[in-house]
Short mmCIF file of C-alpha atoms in Angstrom, two decimals:
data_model
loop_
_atom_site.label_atom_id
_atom_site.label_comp_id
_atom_site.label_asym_id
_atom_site.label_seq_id
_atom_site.Cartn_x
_atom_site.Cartn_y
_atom_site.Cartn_z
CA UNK A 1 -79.27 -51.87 33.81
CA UNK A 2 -78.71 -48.65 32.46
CA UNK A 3 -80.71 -49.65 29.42
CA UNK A 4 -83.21 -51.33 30.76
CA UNK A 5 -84.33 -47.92 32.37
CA UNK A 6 -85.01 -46.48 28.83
CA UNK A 7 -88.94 -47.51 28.49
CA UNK A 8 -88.88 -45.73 32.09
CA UNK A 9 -87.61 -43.14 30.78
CA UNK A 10 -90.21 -42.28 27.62
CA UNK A 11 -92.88 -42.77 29.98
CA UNK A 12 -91.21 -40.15 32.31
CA UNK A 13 -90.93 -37.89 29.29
CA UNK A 14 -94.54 -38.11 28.56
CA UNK A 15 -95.76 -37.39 31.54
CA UNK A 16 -93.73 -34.27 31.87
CA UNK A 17 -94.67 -32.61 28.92
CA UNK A 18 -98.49 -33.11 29.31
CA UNK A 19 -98.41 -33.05 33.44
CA UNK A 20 -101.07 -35.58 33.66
CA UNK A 21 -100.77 -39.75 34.61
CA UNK A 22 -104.37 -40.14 33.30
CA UNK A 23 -103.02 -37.68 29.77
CA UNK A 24 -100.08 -39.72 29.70
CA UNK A 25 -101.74 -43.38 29.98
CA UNK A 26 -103.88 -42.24 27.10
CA UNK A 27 -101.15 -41.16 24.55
CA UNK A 28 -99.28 -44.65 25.89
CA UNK A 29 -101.97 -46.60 25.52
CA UNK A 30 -101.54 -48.19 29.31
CA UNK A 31 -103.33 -47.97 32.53
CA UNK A 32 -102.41 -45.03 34.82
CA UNK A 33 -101.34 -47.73 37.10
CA UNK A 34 -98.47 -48.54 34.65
CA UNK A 35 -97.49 -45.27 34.28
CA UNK A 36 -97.04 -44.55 38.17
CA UNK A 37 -95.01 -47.88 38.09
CA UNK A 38 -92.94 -46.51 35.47
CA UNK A 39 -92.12 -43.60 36.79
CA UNK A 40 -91.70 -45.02 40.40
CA UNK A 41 -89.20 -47.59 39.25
CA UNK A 42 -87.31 -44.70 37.15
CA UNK A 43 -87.03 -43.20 40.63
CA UNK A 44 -85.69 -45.78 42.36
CA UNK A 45 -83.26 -46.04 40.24
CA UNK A 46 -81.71 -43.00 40.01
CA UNK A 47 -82.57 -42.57 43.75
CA UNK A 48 -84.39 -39.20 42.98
CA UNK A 49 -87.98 -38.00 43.02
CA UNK A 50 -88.60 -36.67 39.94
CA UNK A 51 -92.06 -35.21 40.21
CA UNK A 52 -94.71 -33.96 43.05
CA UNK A 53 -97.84 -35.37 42.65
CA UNK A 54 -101.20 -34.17 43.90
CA UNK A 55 -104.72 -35.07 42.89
CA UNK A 56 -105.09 -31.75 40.82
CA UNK A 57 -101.57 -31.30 39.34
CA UNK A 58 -98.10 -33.10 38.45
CA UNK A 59 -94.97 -31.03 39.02
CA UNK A 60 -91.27 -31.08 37.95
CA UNK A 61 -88.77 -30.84 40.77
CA UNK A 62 -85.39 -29.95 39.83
CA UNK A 63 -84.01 -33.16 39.39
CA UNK A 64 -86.73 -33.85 36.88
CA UNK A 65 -86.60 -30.62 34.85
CA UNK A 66 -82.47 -31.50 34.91
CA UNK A 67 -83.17 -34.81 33.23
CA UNK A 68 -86.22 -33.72 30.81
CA UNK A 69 -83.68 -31.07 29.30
CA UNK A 70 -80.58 -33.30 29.14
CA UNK A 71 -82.45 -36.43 27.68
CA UNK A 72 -85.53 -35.55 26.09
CA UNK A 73 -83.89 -34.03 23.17
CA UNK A 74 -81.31 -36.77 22.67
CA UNK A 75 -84.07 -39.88 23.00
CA UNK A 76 -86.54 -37.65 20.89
CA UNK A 77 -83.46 -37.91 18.39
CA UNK A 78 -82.93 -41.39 18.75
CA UNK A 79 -86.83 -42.48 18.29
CA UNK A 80 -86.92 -40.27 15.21
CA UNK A 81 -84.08 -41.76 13.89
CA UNK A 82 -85.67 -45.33 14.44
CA UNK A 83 -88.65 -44.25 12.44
CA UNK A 84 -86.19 -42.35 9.83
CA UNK A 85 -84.80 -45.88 8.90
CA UNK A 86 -88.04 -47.27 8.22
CA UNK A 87 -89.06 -44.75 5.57
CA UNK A 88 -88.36 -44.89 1.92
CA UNK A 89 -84.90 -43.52 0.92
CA UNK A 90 -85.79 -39.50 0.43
CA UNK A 91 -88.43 -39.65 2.83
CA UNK A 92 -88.90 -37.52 5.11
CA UNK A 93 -90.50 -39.32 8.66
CA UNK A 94 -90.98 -38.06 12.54
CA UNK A 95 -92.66 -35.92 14.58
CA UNK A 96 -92.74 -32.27 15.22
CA UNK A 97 -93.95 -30.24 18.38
CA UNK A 98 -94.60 -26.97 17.86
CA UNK A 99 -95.79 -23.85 20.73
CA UNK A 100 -97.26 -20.80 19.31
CA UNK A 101 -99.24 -17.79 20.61
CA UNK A 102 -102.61 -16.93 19.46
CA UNK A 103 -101.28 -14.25 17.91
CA UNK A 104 -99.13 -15.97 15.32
CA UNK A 105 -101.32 -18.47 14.18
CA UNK A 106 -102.68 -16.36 11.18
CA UNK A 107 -99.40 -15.18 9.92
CA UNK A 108 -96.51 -18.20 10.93
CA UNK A 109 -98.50 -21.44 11.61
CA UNK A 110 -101.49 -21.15 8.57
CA UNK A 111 -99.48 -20.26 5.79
CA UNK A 112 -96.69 -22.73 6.37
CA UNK A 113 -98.54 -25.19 7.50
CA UNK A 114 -99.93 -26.81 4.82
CA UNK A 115 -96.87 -26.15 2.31
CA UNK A 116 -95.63 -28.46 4.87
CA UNK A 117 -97.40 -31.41 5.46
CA UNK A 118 -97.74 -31.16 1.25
CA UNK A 119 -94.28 -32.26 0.88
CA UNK A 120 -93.64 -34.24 4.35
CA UNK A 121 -96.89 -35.88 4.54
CA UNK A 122 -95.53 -38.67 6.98
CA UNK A 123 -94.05 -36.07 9.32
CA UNK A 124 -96.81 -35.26 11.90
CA UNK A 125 -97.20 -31.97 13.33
CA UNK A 126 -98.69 -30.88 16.29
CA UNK A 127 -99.23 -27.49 17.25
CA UNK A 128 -100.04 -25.92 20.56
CA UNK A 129 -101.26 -22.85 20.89
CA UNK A 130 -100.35 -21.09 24.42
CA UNK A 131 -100.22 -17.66 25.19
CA UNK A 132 -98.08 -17.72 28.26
CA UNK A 133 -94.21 -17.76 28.17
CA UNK A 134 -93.45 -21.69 27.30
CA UNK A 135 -89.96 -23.21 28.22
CA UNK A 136 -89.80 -25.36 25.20
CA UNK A 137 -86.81 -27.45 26.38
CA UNK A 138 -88.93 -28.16 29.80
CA UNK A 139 -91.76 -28.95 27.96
CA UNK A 140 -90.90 -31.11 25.44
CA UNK A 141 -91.33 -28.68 22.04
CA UNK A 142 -89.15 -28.82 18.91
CA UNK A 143 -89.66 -25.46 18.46
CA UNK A 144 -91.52 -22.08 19.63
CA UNK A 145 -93.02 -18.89 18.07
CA UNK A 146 -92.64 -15.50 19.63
CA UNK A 147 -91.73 -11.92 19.09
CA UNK A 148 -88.15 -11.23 19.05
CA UNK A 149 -88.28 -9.49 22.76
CA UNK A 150 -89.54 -12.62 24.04
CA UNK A 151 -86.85 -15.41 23.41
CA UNK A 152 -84.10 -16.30 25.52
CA UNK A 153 -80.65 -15.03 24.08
CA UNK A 154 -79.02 -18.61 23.98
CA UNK A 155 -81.91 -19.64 20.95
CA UNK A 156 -81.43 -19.53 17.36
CA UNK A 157 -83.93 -17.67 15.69
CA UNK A 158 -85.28 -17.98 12.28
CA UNK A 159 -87.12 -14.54 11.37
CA UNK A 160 -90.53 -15.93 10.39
CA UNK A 161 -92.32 -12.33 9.63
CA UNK A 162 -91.30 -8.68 8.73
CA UNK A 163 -91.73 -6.05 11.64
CA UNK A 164 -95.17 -4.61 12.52
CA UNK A 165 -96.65 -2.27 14.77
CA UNK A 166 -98.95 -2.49 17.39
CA UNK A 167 -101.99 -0.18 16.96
CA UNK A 168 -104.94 0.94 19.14
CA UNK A 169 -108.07 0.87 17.21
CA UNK A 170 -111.79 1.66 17.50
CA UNK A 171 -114.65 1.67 15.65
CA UNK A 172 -115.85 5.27 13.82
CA UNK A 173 -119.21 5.12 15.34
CA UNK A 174 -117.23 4.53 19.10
CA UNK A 175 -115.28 7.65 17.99
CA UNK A 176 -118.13 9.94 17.06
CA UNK A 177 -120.10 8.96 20.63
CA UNK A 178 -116.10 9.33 22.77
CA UNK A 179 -114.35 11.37 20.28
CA UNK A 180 -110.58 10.34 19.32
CA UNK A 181 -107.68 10.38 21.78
CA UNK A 182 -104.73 12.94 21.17
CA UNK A 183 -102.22 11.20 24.02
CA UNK A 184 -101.34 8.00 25.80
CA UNK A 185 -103.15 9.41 29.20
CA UNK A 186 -106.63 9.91 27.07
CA UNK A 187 -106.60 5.98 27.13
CA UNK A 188 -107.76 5.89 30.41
CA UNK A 189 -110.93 8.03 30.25
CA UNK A 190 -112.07 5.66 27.41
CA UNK A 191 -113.65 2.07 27.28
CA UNK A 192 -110.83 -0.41 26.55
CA UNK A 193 -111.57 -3.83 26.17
CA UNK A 194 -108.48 -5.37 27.74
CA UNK A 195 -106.64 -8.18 28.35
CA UNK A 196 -105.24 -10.57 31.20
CA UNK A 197 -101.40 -11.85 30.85
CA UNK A 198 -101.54 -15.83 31.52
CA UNK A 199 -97.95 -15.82 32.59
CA UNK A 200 -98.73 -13.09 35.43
CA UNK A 201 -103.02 -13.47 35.88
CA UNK A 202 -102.49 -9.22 35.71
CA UNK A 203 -104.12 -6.89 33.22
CA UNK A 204 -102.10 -5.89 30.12
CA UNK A 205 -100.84 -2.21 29.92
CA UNK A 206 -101.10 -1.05 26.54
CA UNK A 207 -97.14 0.23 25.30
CA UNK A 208 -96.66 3.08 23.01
CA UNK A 209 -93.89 4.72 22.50
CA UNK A 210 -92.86 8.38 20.40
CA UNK A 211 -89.27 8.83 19.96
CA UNK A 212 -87.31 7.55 22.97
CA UNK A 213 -90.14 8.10 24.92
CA UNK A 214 -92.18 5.11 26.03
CA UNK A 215 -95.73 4.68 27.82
CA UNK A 216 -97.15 1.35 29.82
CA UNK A 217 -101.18 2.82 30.36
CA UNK A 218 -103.10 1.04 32.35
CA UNK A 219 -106.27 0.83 30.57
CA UNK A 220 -109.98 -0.42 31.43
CA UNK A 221 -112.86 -1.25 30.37
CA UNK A 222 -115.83 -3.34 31.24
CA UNK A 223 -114.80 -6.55 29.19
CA UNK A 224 -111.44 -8.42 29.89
CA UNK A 225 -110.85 -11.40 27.20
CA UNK A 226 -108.10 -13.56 25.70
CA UNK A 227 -109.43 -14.07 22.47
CA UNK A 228 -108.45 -12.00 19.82
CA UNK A 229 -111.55 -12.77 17.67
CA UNK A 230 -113.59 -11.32 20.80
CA UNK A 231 -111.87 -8.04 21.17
CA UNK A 232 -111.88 -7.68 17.35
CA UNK A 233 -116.06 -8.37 17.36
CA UNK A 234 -116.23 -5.84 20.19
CA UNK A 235 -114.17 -3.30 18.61
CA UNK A 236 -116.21 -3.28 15.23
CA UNK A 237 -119.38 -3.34 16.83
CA UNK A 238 -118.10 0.03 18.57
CA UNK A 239 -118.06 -1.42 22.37
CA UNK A 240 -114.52 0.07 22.94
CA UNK A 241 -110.90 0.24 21.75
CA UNK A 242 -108.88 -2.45 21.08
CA UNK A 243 -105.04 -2.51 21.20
CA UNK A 244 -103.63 -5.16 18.13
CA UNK A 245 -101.16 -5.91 15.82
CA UNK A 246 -101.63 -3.95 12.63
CA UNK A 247 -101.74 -7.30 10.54
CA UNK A 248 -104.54 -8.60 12.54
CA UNK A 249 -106.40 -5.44 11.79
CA UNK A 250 -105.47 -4.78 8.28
CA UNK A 251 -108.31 -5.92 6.08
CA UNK A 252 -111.04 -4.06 8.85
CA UNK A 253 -108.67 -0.75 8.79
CA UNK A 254 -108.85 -1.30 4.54
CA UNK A 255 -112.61 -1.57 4.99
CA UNK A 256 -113.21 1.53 7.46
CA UNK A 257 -114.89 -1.22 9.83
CA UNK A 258 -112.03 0.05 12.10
CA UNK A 259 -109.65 3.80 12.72
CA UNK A 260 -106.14 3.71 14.02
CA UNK A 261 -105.98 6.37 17.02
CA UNK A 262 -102.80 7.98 18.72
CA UNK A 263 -101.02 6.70 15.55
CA UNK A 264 -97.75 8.78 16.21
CA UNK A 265 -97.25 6.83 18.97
CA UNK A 266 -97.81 2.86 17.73
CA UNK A 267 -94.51 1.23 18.62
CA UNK A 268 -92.86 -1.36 16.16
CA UNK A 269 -91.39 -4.79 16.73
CA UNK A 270 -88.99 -6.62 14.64
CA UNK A 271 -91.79 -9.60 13.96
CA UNK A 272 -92.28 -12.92 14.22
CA UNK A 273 -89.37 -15.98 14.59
CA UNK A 274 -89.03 -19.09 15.23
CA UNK A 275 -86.51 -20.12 17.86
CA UNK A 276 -85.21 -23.41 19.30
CA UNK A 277 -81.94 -24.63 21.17
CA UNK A 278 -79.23 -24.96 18.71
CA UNK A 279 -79.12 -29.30 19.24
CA UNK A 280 -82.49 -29.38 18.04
CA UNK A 281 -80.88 -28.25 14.55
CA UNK A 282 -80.42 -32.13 14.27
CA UNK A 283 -83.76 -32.78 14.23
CA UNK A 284 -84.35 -33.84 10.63
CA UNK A 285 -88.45 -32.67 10.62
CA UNK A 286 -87.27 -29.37 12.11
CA UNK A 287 -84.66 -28.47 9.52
CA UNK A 288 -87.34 -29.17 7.02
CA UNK A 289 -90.10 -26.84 8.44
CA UNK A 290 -86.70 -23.98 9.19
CA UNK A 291 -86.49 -24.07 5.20
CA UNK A 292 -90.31 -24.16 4.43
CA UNK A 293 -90.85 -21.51 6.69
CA UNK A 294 -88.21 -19.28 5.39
CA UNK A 295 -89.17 -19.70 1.61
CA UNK A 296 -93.21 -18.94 2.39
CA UNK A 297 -91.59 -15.81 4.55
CA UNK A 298 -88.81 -14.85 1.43
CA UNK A 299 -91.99 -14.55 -0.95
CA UNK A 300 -93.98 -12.32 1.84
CA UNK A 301 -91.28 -9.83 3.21
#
């Protein structure tokens, strides 16, 4: 009986990871119908509920987000391994989740990207890019991409960039109309075109530090965004100053498009890695990306 629960339990998968019956018909290629039968008969089984429904949203409950992290892993394993057989001997077959933020994409995801796919073309790759806090386990990744700060201790991490700092940044013709900050506490007689956490819905503090010394300013500004390619357009066409990570910035700092300001005071991080629970080192298309993404970062640091 045991077995017989397994197609019950890929469906269940499925629709945990992209919270959605209709999202998870789709992918199946099934009726919605099907899929509530699935799941329903999964439950009745194991004589738990395993997710709230409403008509806007499809949750976890504990007993679900139990099972998702003990056997999605192991049957993602197994399925890959199915497909592995099937490929040519040398071959390198599967599927690989990845969660990013916005952030990374230019620096992590682009460059190793298509090294990637060059040498694994049958390995398919999708990446989602989310700003928020993802549990990767919970929702079905392979693998994540954050700032050092960010990760849970119990991950490996694979260092992906060199460190960086953050820097505010405005526009010389914003400068000559506002003039240039000396301190943290200018920031907040200036126009700062800010932005909202996902994770919280609040309004990001920008954090600088000097020594051991460290500020959280609560800037403002008349334009809140979550796209980095917004705040950059704003910033060069002098409507306000723009906290970023250097790289972003580089090539418009090179050009004088853009000024660093309170530059003694631009913090550092250690960089970009990627992290992922140490039994998803079995993974055969993970391994592979791990070493393409640390040659491609090798020849950068």
């Amino acid at each position: 009986m045991k077995t017989a629960l397994l197609p019950h339990l890929q469906v269940f998968l499925v629709v945990a990871r992209l919270r959605s019956f209709s999202g998870s018909a789709r992918e199946l290629g099934v009726s919605v119908p099907a899929i509530s039968k699935s799941v329903r008969l999964l439950e009745e089984q194991l004589n738990v509920v395993l997710l709230t429904r409403t008509t806007r949203s499809v949750a976890l409950t504990e007993a679900g987000r139990r099972l998702v992290e003990e056997a999605g892993p192991g049957l993602g394993q197994a399925l890959a391994a199915l497909t592995t057989v099937s490929a040519q001997p040398g071959e390198a077959v599967g599927r690989l989740r990845l969660s990013a933020p916005r952030m990374a994409v230019p620096f992590v995801i682009n460059p190793v990207l298509p090294t990637f796919r060059a040498r694994y073309p049958r390995v398919e790759v999708e990446v989602v890019v989310d700003d928020r806090f993802v549990d990767i386990v919970a929702e079905g990744y392979d693998a994540g991409v954050r700032l050092t700060e960010a990760i849970e201790r119990d991950m490996v991490q694979v260092r992906l960039t060199g460190a960086f700092r953050f820097v505010v940044v405005g526009a010389p013709s914003y400068l000559e109309r506002h003039g240039m900050p000396q301190k943290p506490e200018d920031l907040l007689r200036h126009e700062c075109i800010t932005f909202r956490a996902q994770s919280s819905g609040t309004l990001y503090p920008w954090e600088l530090e000097r020594g051991r010394k460290t500020w959280r300013v609560p800037v403002r500004g008349g334009v809140v965004t979550n796209d980095d390619q917004v705040m950059l357009s704003l910033a060069e066409a002098g409507a306000g100053l723009i906290y970023a990570c250097e790289p972003t910035v580089k090539e418009l700092l090179r050009a004088g498009r853009l000024k660093v300001v309170l530059e003694a005071y631009a913090p550092s991080v250690p960089g970009f890695f990627l992290y992922f629970p140490s039994r998803a080192q079995r993974s055969g298309p993970l391994r592979l990306f791990v070493e393409a993404a640390r040659e491609l970062a090798a020849k950068r640091m």
